[in-house]
């Protein structure tokens, strides 16, 4: 057992865990971070080169205050680390007028007085010629939308956490943890550590590590694709990120070629995957999956039907109502948990780190997180 107790141990150093370690260490806490893989690894949910950031939040306007704070922290992270962790490109959120993607984005923008424009399908095509949405569909354009770079974000938080004095261990899986009431004990393959508090950010390992929290979390295999635009097609460089919904309530999302012409343009289906676990996920991407993606995105972006340059898999971890879990553990007063983020969580990484530091140090936060109380799902 370690003879030196820590103030806080952070279990998991992906997107949320690395941000929590940084915010805790920056406030003077003695922090131990434990991660089973290498820094900014590609085995979970915090990889793939890009993640959409946006403020006109169609999921629920209640998220917007957290997003506004997150944007402030994205800029602070960029300045403090010197790493290009995010970029603003503008964003299009398209679909039938009654669709969640369009109407929800409009509702959030109007409720919070966010700058936005409403465009018809023809106005979208005139302004962004690469896009050709179906006749009659609508779009909300948000100038503040863009993308974050997940691997760079994790590396930036790790670097700043270590600079602030955090002790971060990689390649050291946690085998068990316990809360004695006076503090916590965390055991890994290398030893046992003591701390006053534990912050658990398990990602896709939540069903195993937080099996006693009373929240059913579904793990899904998702696939990302990088497609080469067809030569001579309308240019995508410098264009907006986008989410598009069909009449059949099927969503895709995508990015312009953010790493130059040779890198392709990333696109993926939104919440269209098979159940898996971290141990059983199939990392192979099959021809029929590639064909379905190229056909689907080609209906919106006719020029994005060239060669598929690369593919990658990741895992979503999702609660039944698709809202996050961020709270003190219902059964352990010295444990804070953060899970169920996938599908729309990465844009919140900086502010979730701040919230977790609040909960671990102060026992509460001024940020609006009632929506994320695990007790809401007690009867699911």
mmCIF file of C-alpha atoms in Angstrom:
data_model
loop_
_atom_site.group_PDB
_atom_site.id
_atom_site.type_symbol
_atom_site.label_atom_id
_atom_site.label_comp_id
_atom_site.label_asym_id
_atom_site.label_seq_id
_atom_site.Cartn_x
_atom_site.Cartn_y
_atom_site.Cartn_z
ATOM 1 C CA UNK A 1 0.000 0.000 0.000
ATOM 2 C CA UNK A 2 1.175 3.507 -0.804
ATOM 3 C CA UNK A 3 2.337 5.341 2.317
ATOM 4 C CA UNK A 4 1.406 8.691 0.802
ATOM 5 C CA UNK A 5 -2.332 9.349 0.699
ATOM 6 C CA UNK A 6 -3.746 11.480 -2.072
ATOM 7 C CA UNK A 7 -6.552 13.996 -1.887
ATOM 8 C CA UNK A 8 -8.223 12.559 -4.992
ATOM 9 C CA UNK A 9 -7.700 9.527 -7.191
ATOM 10 C CA UNK A 10 -9.077 9.756 -10.732
ATOM 11 C CA UNK A 11 -9.933 6.418 -12.324
ATOM 12 C CA UNK A 12 -9.747 6.702 -16.124
ATOM 13 C CA UNK A 13 -7.783 9.384 -17.986
ATOM 14 C CA UNK A 14 -9.738 9.689 -21.209
ATOM 15 C CA UNK A 15 -11.615 12.857 -22.103
ATOM 16 C CA UNK A 16 -13.438 13.441 -18.818
ATOM 17 C CA UNK A 17 -10.840 11.908 -16.500
ATOM 18 C CA UNK A 18 -7.905 13.872 -17.902
ATOM 19 C CA UNK A 19 -9.924 17.099 -17.568
ATOM 20 C CA UNK A 20 -10.845 16.232 -13.976
ATOM 21 C CA UNK A 21 -7.206 15.489 -13.101
ATOM 22 C CA UNK A 22 -6.165 18.854 -14.502
ATOM 23 C CA UNK A 23 -8.839 20.891 -12.724
ATOM 24 C CA UNK A 24 -8.204 19.126 -9.424
ATOM 25 C CA UNK A 25 -4.436 19.560 -9.616
ATOM 26 C CA UNK A 26 -4.799 23.197 -10.702
ATOM 27 C CA UNK A 27 -6.697 23.856 -7.452
ATOM 28 C CA UNK A 28 -3.911 22.387 -5.382
ATOM 29 C CA UNK A 29 -5.246 18.866 -4.762
ATOM 30 C CA UNK A 30 -2.795 15.978 -4.538
ATOM 31 C CA UNK A 31 -4.001 13.925 -7.484
ATOM 32 C CA UNK A 32 -3.301 10.377 -8.602
ATOM 33 C CA UNK A 33 -4.606 9.456 -12.052
ATOM 34 C CA UNK A 34 -4.880 5.818 -13.118
ATOM 35 C CA UNK A 35 -5.329 4.659 -16.725
ATOM 36 C CA UNK A 36 -5.259 1.104 -18.068
ATOM 37 C CA UNK A 37 -3.933 2.171 -21.487
ATOM 38 C CA UNK A 38 -1.433 4.677 -22.880
ATOM 39 C CA UNK A 39 -2.166 8.420 -23.006
ATOM 40 C CA UNK A 40 -4.797 9.431 -25.596
ATOM 41 C CA UNK A 41 -5.354 5.805 -26.647
ATOM 42 C CA UNK A 42 -7.782 4.555 -29.298
ATOM 43 C CA UNK A 43 -9.500 1.762 -27.352
ATOM 44 C CA UNK A 44 -12.434 3.735 -25.957
ATOM 45 C CA UNK A 45 -14.365 6.848 -26.965
ATOM 46 C CA UNK A 46 -11.858 9.749 -26.987
ATOM 47 C CA UNK A 47 -10.241 9.272 -30.386
ATOM 48 C CA UNK A 48 -10.963 9.633 -34.088
ATOM 49 C CA UNK A 49 -9.403 13.004 -34.855
ATOM 50 C CA UNK A 50 -12.461 15.214 -34.424
ATOM 51 C CA UNK A 51 -15.650 15.759 -32.414
ATOM 52 C CA UNK A 52 -18.396 18.283 -33.128
ATOM 53 C CA UNK A 53 -18.815 21.232 -30.776
ATOM 54 C CA UNK A 54 -22.008 23.318 -30.938
ATOM 55 C CA UNK A 55 -24.208 25.530 -28.788
ATOM 56 C CA UNK A 56 -27.662 25.262 -30.458
ATOM 57 C CA UNK A 57 -28.323 22.055 -28.604
ATOM 58 C CA UNK A 58 -31.182 20.051 -30.094
ATOM 59 C CA UNK A 59 -31.014 17.384 -27.371
ATOM 60 C CA UNK A 60 -32.205 19.759 -24.642
ATOM 61 C CA UNK A 61 -31.821 23.534 -24.124
ATOM 62 C CA UNK A 62 -30.899 22.800 -20.499
ATOM 63 C CA UNK A 63 -27.393 21.899 -21.712
ATOM 64 C CA UNK A 64 -26.692 25.348 -23.152
ATOM 65 C CA UNK A 65 -25.335 27.034 -19.975
ATOM 66 C CA UNK A 66 -22.804 24.231 -19.627
ATOM 67 C CA UNK A 67 -21.853 24.651 -23.280
ATOM 68 C CA UNK A 68 -21.275 28.370 -22.895
ATOM 69 C CA UNK A 69 -18.900 27.699 -20.000
ATOM 70 C CA UNK A 70 -17.283 24.853 -21.919
ATOM 71 C CA UNK A 71 -16.499 27.203 -24.810
ATOM 72 C CA UNK A 72 -14.713 29.536 -22.380
ATOM 73 C CA UNK A 73 -12.690 26.608 -21.082
ATOM 74 C CA UNK A 74 -11.889 25.336 -24.591
ATOM 75 C CA UNK A 75 -10.227 28.664 -25.298
ATOM 76 C CA UNK A 76 -8.415 28.640 -21.955
ATOM 77 C CA UNK A 77 -7.150 25.113 -22.627
ATOM 78 C CA UNK A 78 -5.923 26.170 -26.047
ATOM 79 C CA UNK A 79 -4.080 29.174 -24.648
ATOM 80 C CA UNK A 80 -2.636 27.445 -21.577
ATOM 81 C CA UNK A 81 -1.449 24.334 -23.409
ATOM 82 C CA UNK A 82 -0.384 25.905 -26.700
ATOM 83 C CA UNK A 83 -2.153 23.002 -28.441
ATOM 84 C CA UNK A 84 -4.747 23.513 -31.190
ATOM 85 C CA UNK A 85 -7.525 21.639 -29.393
ATOM 86 C CA UNK A 86 -10.519 23.176 -31.154
ATOM 87 C CA UNK A 87 -11.552 25.183 -34.229
ATOM 88 C CA UNK A 88 -14.661 27.140 -35.218
ATOM 89 C CA UNK A 89 -16.028 26.350 -38.689
ATOM 90 C CA UNK A 90 -19.745 27.062 -38.411
ATOM 91 C CA UNK A 91 -22.305 24.284 -38.457
ATOM 92 C CA UNK A 92 -25.411 23.177 -40.377
ATOM 93 C CA UNK A 93 -28.154 21.229 -38.606
ATOM 94 C CA UNK A 94 -30.527 19.973 -41.275
ATOM 95 C CA UNK A 95 -33.686 17.953 -41.658
ATOM 96 C CA UNK A 96 -37.446 18.166 -42.106
ATOM 97 C CA UNK A 97 -38.912 21.234 -40.414
ATOM 98 C CA UNK A 98 -40.349 19.118 -37.573
ATOM 99 C CA UNK A 99 -37.187 17.036 -37.129
ATOM 100 C CA UNK A 100 -35.315 17.007 -33.831
ATOM 101 C CA UNK A 101 -32.090 18.102 -35.520
ATOM 102 C CA UNK A 102 -33.596 21.275 -36.991
ATOM 103 C CA UNK A 103 -36.460 22.139 -34.634
ATOM 104 C CA UNK A 104 -34.495 21.278 -31.499
ATOM 105 C CA UNK A 105 -31.543 23.405 -32.604
ATOM 106 C CA UNK A 106 -33.908 26.282 -33.349
ATOM 107 C CA UNK A 107 -35.641 25.937 -29.975
ATOM 108 C CA UNK A 108 -32.337 26.042 -28.058
ATOM 109 C CA UNK A 109 -31.081 29.001 -30.105
ATOM 110 C CA UNK A 110 -34.233 31.007 -29.543
ATOM 111 C CA UNK A 111 -34.493 30.159 -25.839
ATOM 112 C CA UNK A 112 -30.911 31.233 -25.135
ATOM 113 C CA UNK A 113 -30.707 34.014 -27.723
ATOM 114 C CA UNK A 114 -27.883 32.320 -29.610
ATOM 115 C CA UNK A 115 -26.798 33.761 -32.942
ATOM 116 C CA UNK A 116 -28.250 31.619 -35.730
ATOM 117 C CA UNK A 117 -29.740 31.679 -39.214
ATOM 118 C CA UNK A 118 -32.598 29.613 -40.637
ATOM 119 C CA UNK A 119 -31.994 28.450 -44.222
ATOM 120 C CA UNK A 120 -34.094 26.619 -46.803
ATOM 121 C CA UNK A 121 -32.632 23.720 -48.749
ATOM 122 C CA UNK A 122 -31.919 25.989 -51.738
ATOM 123 C CA UNK A 123 -30.299 28.638 -49.536
ATOM 124 C CA UNK A 124 -28.039 25.949 -48.082
ATOM 125 C CA UNK A 125 -26.991 24.874 -51.583
ATOM 126 C CA UNK A 126 -26.325 28.421 -52.768
ATOM 127 C CA UNK A 127 -24.249 29.274 -49.719
ATOM 128 C CA UNK A 128 -22.504 25.911 -49.381
ATOM 129 C CA UNK A 129 -22.503 24.350 -52.875
ATOM 130 C CA UNK A 130 -21.111 21.009 -51.665
ATOM 131 C CA UNK A 131 -24.443 20.373 -49.884
ATOM 132 C CA UNK A 132 -27.634 19.398 -51.699
ATOM 133 C CA UNK A 133 -30.280 18.692 -49.028
ATOM 134 C CA UNK A 134 -33.626 17.196 -50.091
ATOM 135 C CA UNK A 135 -36.293 19.597 -51.289
ATOM 136 C CA UNK A 136 -38.370 21.052 -48.495
ATOM 137 C CA UNK A 137 -35.851 20.442 -45.737
ATOM 138 C CA UNK A 138 -34.639 23.218 -43.455
ATOM 139 C CA UNK A 139 -31.320 24.057 -41.842
ATOM 140 C CA UNK A 140 -30.148 26.022 -38.855
ATOM 141 C CA UNK A 141 -26.730 27.576 -39.340
ATOM 142 C CA UNK A 142 -24.702 28.278 -36.189
ATOM 143 C CA UNK A 143 -21.568 30.342 -36.678
ATOM 144 C CA UNK A 144 -20.066 29.192 -33.353
ATOM 145 C CA UNK A 145 -20.113 25.479 -34.177
ATOM 146 C CA UNK A 146 -16.913 23.641 -35.042
ATOM 147 C CA UNK A 147 -14.838 20.714 -33.899
ATOM 148 C CA UNK A 148 -12.534 19.615 -31.111
ATOM 149 C CA UNK A 149 -9.582 17.285 -31.529
ATOM 150 C CA UNK A 150 -10.045 14.512 -28.934
ATOM 151 C CA UNK A 151 -6.524 13.102 -28.809
ATOM 152 C CA UNK A 152 -4.999 16.587 -28.622
ATOM 153 C CA UNK A 153 -7.488 17.551 -25.906
ATOM 154 C CA UNK A 154 -6.581 14.566 -23.755
ATOM 155 C CA UNK A 155 -2.874 15.223 -24.242
ATOM 156 C CA UNK A 156 -3.340 18.902 -23.362
ATOM 157 C CA UNK A 157 -5.167 18.102 -20.117
ATOM 158 C CA UNK A 158 -2.632 15.414 -19.216
ATOM 159 C CA UNK A 159 0.271 17.794 -19.782
ATOM 160 C CA UNK A 160 -1.287 20.581 -17.736
ATOM 161 C CA UNK A 161 -2.273 18.179 -14.950
ATOM 162 C CA UNK A 162 1.283 16.898 -14.680
ATOM 163 C CA UNK A 163 2.632 20.451 -14.763
ATOM 164 C CA UNK A 164 0.334 21.246 -11.819
ATOM 165 C CA UNK A 165 1.739 18.298 -9.872
ATOM 166 C CA UNK A 166 -0.623 15.417 -10.671
ATOM 167 C CA UNK A 167 0.865 11.919 -10.463
ATOM 168 C CA UNK A 168 -0.475 10.086 -13.543
ATOM 169 C CA UNK A 169 0.059 6.340 -14.052
ATOM 170 C CA UNK A 170 -0.544 4.734 -17.447
ATOM 171 C CA UNK A 171 -0.730 1.037 -18.251
ATOM 172 C CA UNK A 172 -2.012 0.392 -14.706
ATOM 173 C CA UNK A 173 -5.543 -1.086 -14.688
ATOM 174 C CA UNK A 174 -7.632 -0.759 -11.548
ATOM 175 C CA UNK A 175 -8.738 -4.131 -10.181
ATOM 176 C CA UNK A 176 -10.944 -2.908 -7.306
ATOM 177 C CA UNK A 177 -11.919 0.073 -5.202
ATOM 178 C CA UNK A 178 -13.684 0.535 -1.873
ATOM 179 C CA UNK A 179 -15.074 3.379 0.212
ATOM 180 C CA UNK A 180 -14.542 2.992 3.942
ATOM 181 C CA UNK A 181 -16.413 6.141 4.892
ATOM 182 C CA UNK A 182 -13.170 7.815 5.973
ATOM 183 C CA UNK A 183 -11.662 7.609 2.500
ATOM 184 C CA UNK A 184 -11.119 5.261 -0.410
ATOM 185 C CA UNK A 185 -8.755 2.445 -1.282
ATOM 186 C CA UNK A 186 -7.968 1.760 -4.928
ATOM 187 C CA UNK A 187 -6.101 -1.395 -5.930
ATOM 188 C CA UNK A 188 -4.317 -1.876 -9.232
ATOM 189 C CA UNK A 189 -2.025 -4.558 -10.602
ATOM 190 C CA UNK A 190 0.856 -2.531 -9.139
ATOM 191 C CA UNK A 191 -0.414 -1.785 -5.641
ATOM 192 C CA UNK A 192 -3.038 -0.143 -3.435
ATOM 193 C CA UNK A 193 -3.494 3.597 -2.999
ATOM 194 C CA UNK A 194 -5.335 5.686 -0.402
ATOM 195 C CA UNK A 195 -7.187 8.934 -0.937
ATOM 196 C CA UNK A 196 -9.888 11.086 0.587
ATOM 197 C CA UNK A 197 -11.982 10.900 -2.580
ATOM 198 C CA UNK A 198 -12.328 8.931 -5.807
ATOM 199 C CA UNK A 199 -13.517 10.236 -9.173
ATOM 200 C CA UNK A 200 -14.595 7.482 -11.564
ATOM 201 C CA UNK A 201 -14.599 8.258 -15.319
ATOM 202 C CA UNK A 202 -14.865 4.766 -16.810
ATOM 203 C CA UNK A 203 -16.178 5.403 -20.324
ATOM 204 C CA UNK A 204 -17.244 2.136 -21.940
ATOM 205 C CA UNK A 205 -16.122 0.227 -18.842
ATOM 206 C CA UNK A 206 -18.954 1.804 -16.793
ATOM 207 C CA UNK A 207 -21.231 -1.289 -16.733
ATOM 208 C CA UNK A 208 -18.441 -3.246 -15.048
ATOM 209 C CA UNK A 209 -16.834 -0.626 -12.829
ATOM 210 C CA UNK A 210 -20.087 1.073 -11.769
ATOM 211 C CA UNK A 211 -22.383 -1.940 -11.698
ATOM 212 C CA UNK A 212 -23.790 -0.811 -8.333
ATOM 213 C CA UNK A 213 -24.829 2.689 -9.381
ATOM 214 C CA UNK A 214 -28.279 1.596 -10.532
ATOM 215 C CA UNK A 215 -27.973 3.002 -14.058
ATOM 216 C CA UNK A 216 -28.229 0.680 -17.072
ATOM 217 C CA UNK A 217 -25.624 1.825 -19.600
ATOM 218 C CA UNK A 218 -25.637 0.480 -23.128
ATOM 219 C CA UNK A 219 -22.310 0.092 -24.963
ATOM 220 C CA UNK A 220 -22.491 0.371 -28.760
ATOM 221 C CA UNK A 221 -19.948 -0.181 -31.514
ATOM 222 C CA UNK A 222 -19.732 2.844 -33.813
ATOM 223 C CA UNK A 223 -17.796 3.325 -37.047
ATOM 224 C CA UNK A 224 -16.130 6.480 -38.403
ATOM 225 C CA UNK A 225 -15.202 6.887 -42.081
ATOM 226 C CA UNK A 226 -12.845 9.218 -43.965
ATOM 227 C CA UNK A 227 -13.920 9.681 -47.590
ATOM 228 C CA UNK A 228 -12.005 11.346 -50.419
ATOM 229 C CA UNK A 229 -14.112 14.003 -52.180
ATOM 230 C CA UNK A 230 -14.507 13.408 -55.915
ATOM 231 C CA UNK A 231 -12.184 15.529 -58.029
ATOM 232 C CA UNK A 232 -13.959 18.535 -59.482
ATOM 233 C CA UNK A 233 -16.806 18.444 -56.976
ATOM 234 C CA UNK A 234 -17.833 21.504 -54.989
ATOM 235 C CA UNK A 235 -15.068 22.264 -52.454
ATOM 236 C CA UNK A 236 -15.548 21.270 -48.812
ATOM 237 C CA UNK A 237 -12.401 22.801 -47.331
ATOM 238 C CA UNK A 238 -13.225 25.517 -44.845
ATOM 239 C CA UNK A 239 -16.858 24.446 -44.825
ATOM 240 C CA UNK A 240 -19.089 23.780 -41.861
ATOM 241 C CA UNK A 241 -19.513 20.708 -39.729
ATOM 242 C CA UNK A 242 -22.982 19.233 -40.134
ATOM 243 C CA UNK A 243 -25.679 16.941 -38.791
ATOM 244 C CA UNK A 244 -28.402 15.758 -41.164
ATOM 245 C CA UNK A 245 -31.642 13.957 -40.354
ATOM 246 C CA UNK A 246 -33.877 12.179 -42.861
ATOM 247 C CA UNK A 247 -37.644 11.722 -42.889
ATOM 248 C CA UNK A 248 -36.954 8.281 -41.391
ATOM 249 C CA UNK A 249 -35.253 9.922 -38.369
ATOM 250 C CA UNK A 250 -31.800 8.690 -39.364
ATOM 251 C CA UNK A 251 -28.938 11.036 -38.593
ATOM 252 C CA UNK A 252 -25.440 11.358 -39.964
ATOM 253 C CA UNK A 253 -22.770 13.857 -39.004
ATOM 254 C CA UNK A 254 -19.594 14.997 -40.656
ATOM 255 C CA UNK A 255 -16.700 17.402 -41.032
ATOM 256 C CA UNK A 256 -14.850 19.192 -43.809
ATOM 257 C CA UNK A 257 -11.379 17.819 -44.656
ATOM 258 C CA UNK A 258 -9.720 19.259 -41.555
ATOM 259 C CA UNK A 259 -6.302 17.705 -42.219
ATOM 260 C CA UNK A 260 -5.966 18.804 -45.823
ATOM 261 C CA UNK A 261 -7.098 17.141 -49.070
ATOM 262 C CA UNK A 262 -5.170 13.932 -48.424
ATOM 263 C CA UNK A 263 -6.893 13.297 -45.114
ATOM 264 C CA UNK A 264 -10.409 12.965 -46.496
ATOM 265 C CA UNK A 265 -13.634 14.183 -44.930
ATOM 266 C CA UNK A 266 -14.861 12.341 -41.855
ATOM 267 C CA UNK A 267 -18.481 11.173 -41.681
ATOM 268 C CA UNK A 268 -20.470 8.715 -39.561
ATOM 269 C CA UNK A 269 -23.931 7.545 -38.664
ATOM 270 C CA UNK A 270 -25.272 8.942 -35.386
ATOM 271 C CA UNK A 271 -26.383 6.238 -32.923
ATOM 272 C CA UNK A 272 -26.450 3.375 -35.393
ATOM 273 C CA UNK A 273 -24.479 0.460 -33.988
ATOM 274 C CA UNK A 274 -24.580 -2.957 -32.393
ATOM 275 C CA UNK A 275 -24.298 -3.701 -28.694
ATOM 276 C CA UNK A 276 -20.831 -4.718 -27.549
ATOM 277 C CA UNK A 277 -18.428 -4.604 -24.639
ATOM 278 C CA UNK A 278 -14.820 -3.385 -24.554
ATOM 279 C CA UNK A 279 -13.795 -7.050 -24.721
ATOM 280 C CA UNK A 280 -16.108 -8.104 -27.568
ATOM 281 C CA UNK A 281 -16.169 -5.077 -29.894
ATOM 282 C CA UNK A 282 -15.511 -6.039 -33.522
ATOM 283 C CA UNK A 283 -12.830 -3.681 -34.814
ATOM 284 C CA UNK A 284 -13.206 -4.843 -38.430
ATOM 285 C CA UNK A 285 -15.161 -2.506 -40.734
ATOM 286 C CA UNK A 286 -16.963 -4.475 -43.432
ATOM 287 C CA UNK A 287 -17.649 -3.663 -47.106
ATOM 288 C CA UNK A 288 -21.427 -3.477 -46.592
ATOM 289 C CA UNK A 289 -20.910 -0.867 -43.857
ATOM 290 C CA UNK A 290 -18.708 1.228 -46.126
ATOM 291 C CA UNK A 291 -21.200 0.970 -48.989
ATOM 292 C CA UNK A 292 -24.085 2.067 -46.747
ATOM 293 C CA UNK A 293 -22.137 5.079 -45.491
ATOM 294 C CA UNK A 294 -21.023 6.235 -48.955
ATOM 295 C CA UNK A 295 -24.555 5.870 -50.321
ATOM 296 C CA UNK A 296 -26.120 7.758 -47.415
ATOM 297 C CA UNK A 297 -23.720 10.705 -47.320
ATOM 298 C CA UNK A 298 -23.766 10.923 -51.133
ATOM 299 C CA UNK A 299 -27.434 11.889 -50.998
ATOM 300 C CA UNK A 300 -26.491 15.011 -49.035
ATOM 301 C CA UNK A 301 -22.998 15.690 -50.419
ATOM 302 C CA UNK A 302 -22.869 14.389 -54.023
ATOM 303 C CA UNK A 303 -19.138 15.024 -54.207
ATOM 304 C CA UNK A 304 -18.324 12.919 -51.150
ATOM 305 C CA UNK A 305 -18.462 9.561 -52.918
ATOM 306 C CA UNK A 306 -14.797 8.912 -53.648
ATOM 307 C CA UNK A 307 -12.474 6.360 -52.119
ATOM 308 C CA UNK A 308 -12.801 5.519 -48.449
ATOM 309 C CA UNK A 309 -9.338 6.415 -47.160
ATOM 310 C CA UNK A 310 -9.677 5.133 -43.620
ATOM 311 C CA UNK A 311 -12.103 3.783 -41.030
ATOM 312 C CA UNK A 312 -12.054 3.419 -37.261
ATOM 313 C CA UNK A 313 -14.298 2.040 -34.540
ATOM 314 C CA UNK A 314 -15.159 3.495 -31.165
ATOM 315 C CA UNK A 315 -17.687 2.840 -28.414
ATOM 316 C CA UNK A 316 -20.704 4.821 -27.278
ATOM 317 C CA UNK A 317 -21.805 4.426 -23.651
ATOM 318 C CA UNK A 318 -25.384 5.619 -23.352
ATOM 319 C CA UNK A 319 -28.017 5.870 -20.605
ATOM 320 C CA UNK A 320 -31.685 5.024 -21.327
ATOM 321 C CA UNK A 321 -32.645 8.719 -21.645
ATOM 322 C CA UNK A 322 -29.334 9.615 -23.381
ATOM 323 C CA UNK A 323 -28.489 12.181 -20.685
ATOM 324 C CA UNK A 324 -25.245 12.046 -18.737
ATOM 325 C CA UNK A 325 -24.558 10.809 -15.228
ATOM 326 C CA UNK A 326 -22.528 13.316 -13.178
ATOM 327 C CA UNK A 327 -22.968 13.106 -9.414
ATOM 328 C CA UNK A 328 -21.703 11.871 -6.106
ATOM 329 C CA UNK A 329 -22.173 8.096 -6.054
ATOM 330 C CA UNK A 330 -25.586 7.339 -4.476
ATOM 331 C CA UNK A 331 -24.064 4.656 -2.252
ATOM 332 C CA UNK A 332 -20.594 6.056 -1.530
ATOM 333 C CA UNK A 333 -20.132 9.554 -0.151
ATOM 334 C CA UNK A 334 -16.424 9.670 -1.039
ATOM 335 C CA UNK A 335 -16.932 8.749 -4.697
ATOM 336 C CA UNK A 336 -17.953 10.938 -7.643
ATOM 337 C CA UNK A 337 -18.999 9.372 -10.949
ATOM 338 C CA UNK A 338 -19.145 10.609 -14.534
ATOM 339 C CA UNK A 339 -20.397 8.331 -17.291
ATOM 340 C CA UNK A 340 -22.928 7.851 -20.082
ATOM 341 C CA UNK A 341 -21.566 10.658 -22.283
ATOM 342 C CA UNK A 342 -21.316 9.055 -25.672
ATOM 343 C CA UNK A 343 -23.075 10.388 -28.706
ATOM 344 C CA UNK A 344 -22.889 13.990 -27.540
ATOM 345 C CA UNK A 345 -20.447 14.283 -24.655
ATOM 346 C CA UNK A 346 -17.008 15.310 -25.840
ATOM 347 C CA UNK A 347 -17.853 18.981 -26.364
ATOM 348 C CA UNK A 348 -18.452 19.150 -22.597
ATOM 349 C CA UNK A 349 -15.047 17.760 -21.596
ATOM 350 C CA UNK A 350 -13.571 21.004 -20.174
ATOM 351 C CA UNK A 351 -16.635 21.934 -18.114
ATOM 352 C CA UNK A 352 -17.193 18.378 -16.888
ATOM 353 C CA UNK A 353 -13.632 18.442 -15.557
ATOM 354 C CA UNK A 354 -14.506 21.620 -13.679
ATOM 355 C CA UNK A 355 -17.749 20.124 -12.332
ATOM 356 C CA UNK A 356 -15.985 16.970 -11.141
ATOM 357 C CA UNK A 357 -13.409 19.051 -9.305
ATOM 358 C CA UNK A 358 -16.258 20.984 -7.647
ATOM 359 C CA UNK A 359 -17.990 17.778 -6.542
ATOM 360 C CA UNK A 360 -14.806 16.121 -5.271
ATOM 361 C CA UNK A 361 -13.504 19.148 -3.356
ATOM 362 C CA UNK A 362 -16.655 21.007 -2.313
ATOM 363 C CA UNK A 363 -19.335 18.324 -2.458
ATOM 364 C CA UNK A 364 -21.433 20.401 -4.857
ATOM 365 C CA UNK A 365 -21.276 22.724 -7.848
ATOM 366 C CA UNK A 366 -22.939 25.912 -9.040
ATOM 367 C CA UNK A 367 -23.262 24.425 -12.527
ATOM 368 C CA UNK A 368 -26.740 23.118 -13.469
ATOM 369 C CA UNK A 369 -26.368 19.339 -13.280
ATOM 370 C CA UNK A 370 -29.713 18.186 -11.844
ATOM 371 C CA UNK A 371 -30.475 16.604 -15.218
ATOM 372 C CA UNK A 372 -27.575 14.207 -14.642
ATOM 373 C CA UNK A 373 -28.633 12.778 -11.261
ATOM 374 C CA UNK A 374 -28.465 8.943 -11.480
ATOM 375 C CA UNK A 375 -31.533 8.655 -9.231
ATOM 376 C CA UNK A 376 -33.682 9.718 -12.194
ATOM 377 C CA UNK A 377 -33.116 6.249 -13.626
ATOM 378 C CA UNK A 378 -33.638 4.249 -10.438
ATOM 379 C CA UNK A 379 -36.812 2.585 -11.730
ATOM 380 C CA UNK A 380 -35.653 1.957 -15.307
#
